[in-house]
PDB file of C-alpha atoms in Angstrom:
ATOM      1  CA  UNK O   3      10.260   9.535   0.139  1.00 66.00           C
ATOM      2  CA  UNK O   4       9.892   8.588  -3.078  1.00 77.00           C
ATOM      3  CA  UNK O   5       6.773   8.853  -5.196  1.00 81.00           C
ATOM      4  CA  UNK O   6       6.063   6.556  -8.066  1.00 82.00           C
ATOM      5  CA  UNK O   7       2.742   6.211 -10.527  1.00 89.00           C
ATOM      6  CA  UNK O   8       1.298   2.712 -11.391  1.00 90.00           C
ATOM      7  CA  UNK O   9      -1.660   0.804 -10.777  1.00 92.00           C
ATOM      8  CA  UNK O  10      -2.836  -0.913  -7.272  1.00 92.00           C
ATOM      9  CA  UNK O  11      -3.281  -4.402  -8.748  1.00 95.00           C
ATOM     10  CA  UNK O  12      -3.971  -6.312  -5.300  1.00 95.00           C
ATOM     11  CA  UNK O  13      -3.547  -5.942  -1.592  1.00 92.00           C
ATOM     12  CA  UNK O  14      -3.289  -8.401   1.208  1.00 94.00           C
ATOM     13  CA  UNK O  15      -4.297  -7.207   4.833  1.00 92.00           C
ATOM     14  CA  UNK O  16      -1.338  -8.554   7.038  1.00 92.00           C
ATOM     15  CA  UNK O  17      -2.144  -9.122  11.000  1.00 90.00           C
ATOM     16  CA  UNK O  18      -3.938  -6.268  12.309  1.00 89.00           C
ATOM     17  CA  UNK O  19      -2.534  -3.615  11.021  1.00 88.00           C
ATOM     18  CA  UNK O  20      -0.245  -3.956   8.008  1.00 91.00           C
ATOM     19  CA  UNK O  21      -0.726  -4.631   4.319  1.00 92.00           C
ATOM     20  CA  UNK O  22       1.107  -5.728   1.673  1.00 94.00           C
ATOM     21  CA  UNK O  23       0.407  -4.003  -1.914  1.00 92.00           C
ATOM     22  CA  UNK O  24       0.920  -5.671  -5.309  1.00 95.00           C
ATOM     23  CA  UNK O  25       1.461  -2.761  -7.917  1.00 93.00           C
ATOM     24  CA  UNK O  26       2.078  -2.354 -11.685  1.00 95.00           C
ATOM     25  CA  UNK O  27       4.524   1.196 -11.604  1.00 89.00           C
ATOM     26  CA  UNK O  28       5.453   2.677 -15.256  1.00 87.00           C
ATOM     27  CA  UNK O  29       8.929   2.787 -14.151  1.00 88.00           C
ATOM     28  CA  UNK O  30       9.589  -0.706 -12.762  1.00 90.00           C
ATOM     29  CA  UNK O  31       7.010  -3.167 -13.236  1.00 94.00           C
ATOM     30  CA  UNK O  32       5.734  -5.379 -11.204  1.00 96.00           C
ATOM     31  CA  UNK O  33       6.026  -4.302  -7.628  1.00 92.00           C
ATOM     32  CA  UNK O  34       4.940  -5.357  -3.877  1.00 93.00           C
ATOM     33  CA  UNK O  35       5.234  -3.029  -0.847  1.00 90.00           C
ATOM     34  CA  UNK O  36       4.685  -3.662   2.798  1.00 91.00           C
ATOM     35  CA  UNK O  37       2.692  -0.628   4.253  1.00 87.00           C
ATOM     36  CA  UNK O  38       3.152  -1.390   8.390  1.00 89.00           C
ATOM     37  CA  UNK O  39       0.435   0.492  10.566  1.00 85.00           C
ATOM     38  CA  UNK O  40      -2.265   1.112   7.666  1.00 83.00           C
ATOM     39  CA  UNK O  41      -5.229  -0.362   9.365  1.00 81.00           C
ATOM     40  CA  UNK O  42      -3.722   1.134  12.845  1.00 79.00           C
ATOM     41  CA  UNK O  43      -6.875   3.603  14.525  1.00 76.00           C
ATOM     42  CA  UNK O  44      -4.889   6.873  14.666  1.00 73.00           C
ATOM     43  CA  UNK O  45      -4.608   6.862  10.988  1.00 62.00           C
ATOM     44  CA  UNK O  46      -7.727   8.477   9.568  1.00 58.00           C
ATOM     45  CA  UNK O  47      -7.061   8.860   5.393  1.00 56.00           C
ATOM     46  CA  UNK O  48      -6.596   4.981   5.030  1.00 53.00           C
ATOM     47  CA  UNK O  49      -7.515   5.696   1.450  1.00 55.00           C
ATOM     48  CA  UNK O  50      -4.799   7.863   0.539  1.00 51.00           C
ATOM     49  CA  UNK O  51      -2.513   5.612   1.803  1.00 53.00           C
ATOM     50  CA  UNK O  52      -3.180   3.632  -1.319  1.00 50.00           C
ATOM     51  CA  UNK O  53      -2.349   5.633  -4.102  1.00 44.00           C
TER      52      UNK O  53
END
């Protein structure tokens, strides 16, 4: 996995349980990222998903 730092600019809930993200990231820009299975019930830290 790789871990980048940035800024959560926007996100977009996607059906039931997916999301896509709209980030700022130091090392390339402008970003969006499709997180499937975010608002799914067996995960608990939804927050953490986010940073």
């Amino acid at each position: 996995m790789i871990s980048q730092d940035g800024f959560l600019l926007s996100y977009i809930k996607y059906g039931e349980n997916d999301a896509v993200l709209h980030c700022f990231t130091e090392e390339d820009g402008f970003q969006t990222y499709f997180l499937k299975g975010i608002y799914s019930k067996k995960i608990r830290k939804r927050g953490f998903c986010f940073l």
